[in-house]
PDB file of C-alpha atoms in Angstrom:
ATOM      1  CA  MET A   1      -9.733  -1.728 -10.852  1.00 89.00           C
ATOM      2  CA  CYS A   2      -6.869  -1.057  -8.460  1.00 92.00           C
ATOM      3  CA  ARG A   3      -7.225   1.333  -5.549  1.00 95.00           C
ATOM      4  CA  PHE A   4      -4.735   4.005  -4.502  1.00 95.00           C
ATOM      5  CA  PHE A   5      -4.342   6.040  -1.348  1.00 96.00           C
ATOM      6  CA  CYS A   6      -2.041   9.001  -0.798  1.00 96.00           C
ATOM      7  CA  CYS A   7      -1.565  11.269   2.213  1.00 96.00           C
ATOM      8  CA  LYS A   8       0.800  14.203   2.639  1.00 96.00           C
ATOM      9  CA  SER A   9       0.994  16.002   5.968  1.00 94.00           C
ATOM     10  CA  GLU A  10       3.132  18.616   7.674  1.00 92.00           C
ATOM     11  CA  GLU A  11       3.468  16.211  10.615  1.00 93.00           C
ATOM     12  CA  LYS A  12       4.171  12.500  10.844  1.00 93.00           C
ATOM     13  CA  ILE A  13       1.025  10.374  10.979  1.00 94.00           C
ATOM     14  CA  PRO A  14       0.816   6.738  12.151  1.00 95.00           C
ATOM     15  CA  CYS A  15       0.547   4.758   8.916  1.00 95.00           C
ATOM     16  CA  GLU A  16      -1.698   2.156  10.544  1.00 96.00           C
ATOM     17  CA  SER A  17      -4.394   4.741  11.315  1.00 96.00           C
ATOM     18  CA  LEU A  18      -4.650   5.518   7.588  1.00 95.00           C
ATOM     19  CA  LEU A  19      -4.096   2.023   6.217  1.00 97.00           C
ATOM     20  CA  LYS A  20      -6.903   0.419   8.262  1.00 97.00           C
ATOM     21  CA  PRO A  21      -9.746   2.364   6.567  1.00 97.00           C
ATOM     22  CA  PHE A  22      -8.033   1.880   3.189  1.00 97.00           C
ATOM     23  CA  SER A  23      -7.802  -1.856   3.886  1.00 98.00           C
ATOM     24  CA  LEU A  24     -11.501  -2.049   4.802  1.00 98.00           C
ATOM     25  CA  ALA A  25     -12.485  -0.182   1.633  1.00 97.00           C
ATOM     26  CA  CYS A  26     -10.432  -2.658  -0.417  1.00 97.00           C
ATOM     27  CA  GLN A  27     -11.929  -5.666   1.352  1.00 97.00           C
ATOM     28  CA  ARG A  28     -15.508  -4.399   0.921  1.00 97.00           C
ATOM     29  CA  SER A  29     -15.100  -3.367  -2.714  1.00 96.00           C
ATOM     30  CA  PRO A  30     -17.455  -5.110  -5.160  1.00 95.00           C
ATOM     31  CA  GLU A  31     -14.422  -5.513  -7.429  1.00 93.00           C
ATOM     32  CA  TYR A  32     -11.771  -7.764  -5.886  1.00 94.00           C
ATOM     33  CA  GLN A  33      -8.672  -5.818  -4.803  1.00 94.00           C
ATOM     34  CA  GLY A  34      -6.791  -8.607  -3.079  1.00 94.00           C
ATOM     35  CA  HIS A  35      -4.110  -9.520  -5.620  1.00 95.00           C
ATOM     36  CA  GLY A  36      -1.449  -7.858  -3.525  1.00 95.00           C
ATOM     37  CA  TRP A  37      -0.613  -4.434  -2.241  1.00 96.00           C
ATOM     38  CA  GLY A  38       2.238  -2.055  -1.585  1.00 95.00           C
ATOM     39  CA  ILE A  39       3.177   1.015   0.402  1.00 96.00           C
ATOM     40  CA  ALA A  40       5.831   3.690   0.030  1.00 94.00           C
ATOM     41  CA  SER A  41       6.422   6.037   2.941  1.00 94.00           C
ATOM     42  CA  LEU A  42       8.925   8.763   3.630  1.00 91.00           C
ATOM     43  CA  SER A  43      11.296   7.680   6.397  1.00 84.00           C
ATOM     44  CA  VAL A  44      13.050   9.759   9.045  1.00 77.00           C
ATOM     45  CA  ASN A  45      16.204  10.057   6.926  1.00 82.00           C
ATOM     46  CA  LYS A  46      14.158  11.377   3.955  1.00 86.00           C
ATOM     47  CA  ASN A  47      14.426   8.133   1.987  1.00 88.00           C
ATOM     48  CA  PHE A  48      11.430   6.139   0.867  1.00 89.00           C
ATOM     49  CA  SER A  49      10.638   2.847   2.557  1.00 91.00           C
ATOM     50  CA  LEU A  50       8.954   0.395   0.216  1.00 92.00           C
ATOM     51  CA  TYR A  51       6.954  -2.714   1.067  1.00 94.00           C
ATOM     52  CA  LYS A  52       5.072  -4.956  -1.361  1.00 95.00           C
ATOM     53  CA  SER A  53       3.194  -8.220  -0.941  1.00 95.00           C
ATOM     54  CA  VAL A  54       1.048 -10.586  -3.020  1.00 95.00           C
ATOM     55  CA  ASN A  55      -1.306 -11.015  -0.059  1.00 96.00           C
ATOM     56  CA  PRO A  56      -4.447  -8.900   0.303  1.00 97.00           C
ATOM     57  CA  ILE A  57      -3.852  -5.785   2.402  1.00 97.00           C
ATOM     58  CA  TRP A  58      -6.560  -6.876   4.870  1.00 98.00           C
ATOM     59  CA  SER A  59      -4.657 -10.086   5.666  1.00 97.00           C
ATOM     60  CA  GLU A  60      -1.432  -8.333   6.668  1.00 95.00           C
ATOM     61  CA  PRO A  61      -0.370  -6.590   9.897  1.00 96.00           C
ATOM     62  CA  LEU A  62      -0.608  -2.849   9.317  1.00 95.00           C
ATOM     63  CA  ASN A  63       1.167  -1.788  12.504  1.00 94.00           C
ATOM     64  CA  LEU A  64       4.656  -2.377  11.082  1.00 91.00           C
ATOM     65  CA  PHE A  65       5.042   0.854   9.136  1.00 91.00           C
ATOM     66  CA  GLY A  66       5.572   3.461  11.839  1.00 92.00           C
ATOM     67  CA  GLU A  67       4.863   7.132  11.192  1.00 94.00           C
ATOM     68  CA  SER A  68       5.385   9.204   8.078  1.00 96.00           C
ATOM     69  CA  PRO A  69       4.388  12.587   6.655  1.00 95.00           C
ATOM     70  CA  LEU A  70       3.987  11.023   3.191  1.00 95.00           C
ATOM     71  CA  ILE A  71       2.269   7.732   2.404  1.00 96.00           C
ATOM     72  CA  LEU A  72       1.323   6.131  -0.913  1.00 95.00           C
ATOM     73  CA  ALA A  73      -0.520   2.802  -0.869  1.00 96.00           C
ATOM     74  CA  HIS A  74      -1.844   0.614  -3.679  1.00 96.00           C
ATOM     75  CA  ALA A  75      -4.172  -2.405  -3.624  1.00 96.00           C
ATOM     76  CA  ARG A  76      -4.056  -4.492  -6.773  1.00 94.00           C
ATOM     77  CA  SER A  77      -6.853  -5.909  -8.845  1.00 93.00           C
ATOM     78  CA  ALA A  78      -5.062  -8.052 -11.416  1.00 89.00           C
ATOM     79  CA  PHE A  79      -6.446  -8.291 -14.935  1.00 83.00           C
ATOM     80  CA  ARG A  80      -8.076 -11.706 -15.326  1.00 81.00           C
ATOM     81  CA  ASP A  81      -6.330 -12.893 -12.149  1.00 79.00           C
ATOM     82  CA  LYS A  82      -3.014 -13.217 -14.032  1.00 80.00           C
ATOM     83  CA  ASP A  83       0.584 -12.243 -13.316  1.00 81.00           C
ATOM     84  CA  ILE A  84       0.095 -12.061  -9.560  1.00 87.00           C
ATOM     85  CA  THR A  85       3.674 -11.445  -8.449  1.00 87.00           C
ATOM     86  CA  VAL A  86       5.328  -8.920  -6.145  1.00 90.00           C
ATOM     87  CA  VAL A  87       7.180  -7.431  -9.127  1.00 85.00           C
ATOM     88  CA  ASN A  88       3.851  -6.363 -10.659  1.00 86.00           C
ATOM     89  CA  ASN A  89       2.600  -4.634  -7.503  1.00 88.00           C
ATOM     90  CA  MET A  90       2.898  -0.889  -7.124  1.00 89.00           C
ATOM     91  CA  PRO A  91       4.390   1.369  -5.973  1.00 89.00           C
ATOM     92  CA  PHE A  92       7.300   0.796  -8.319  1.00 85.00           C
ATOM     93  CA  SER A  93      10.799   1.980  -7.511  1.00 79.00           C
ATOM     94  CA  VAL A  94      13.582   2.821  -9.932  1.00 70.00           C
ATOM     95  CA  CYS A  95      17.026   3.192  -8.373  1.00 63.00           C
ATOM     96  CA  LYS A  96      20.065   4.472 -10.210  1.00 54.00           C
TER      97      LYS A  96
END
């Protein structure tokens, strides 16, 4: 099963300080959650920054995401280890 993390705050919080414990929980999970991950965070100009990767969250540098008052992260556990592509990793974004 995939794992999600969400944090909303009145003040900006360093993303790394929240992603590290999330990353450890994913790495230590009895069910593998290393088929990729993604993060959406609210940027200074009130737009969402989106990052997705097919690598496990625990193998990536987590200090690249700055501070944000709103963070949504997802670690993927692919069904039967299939369709492991960035396109299939959440969070999804629809732009019009």
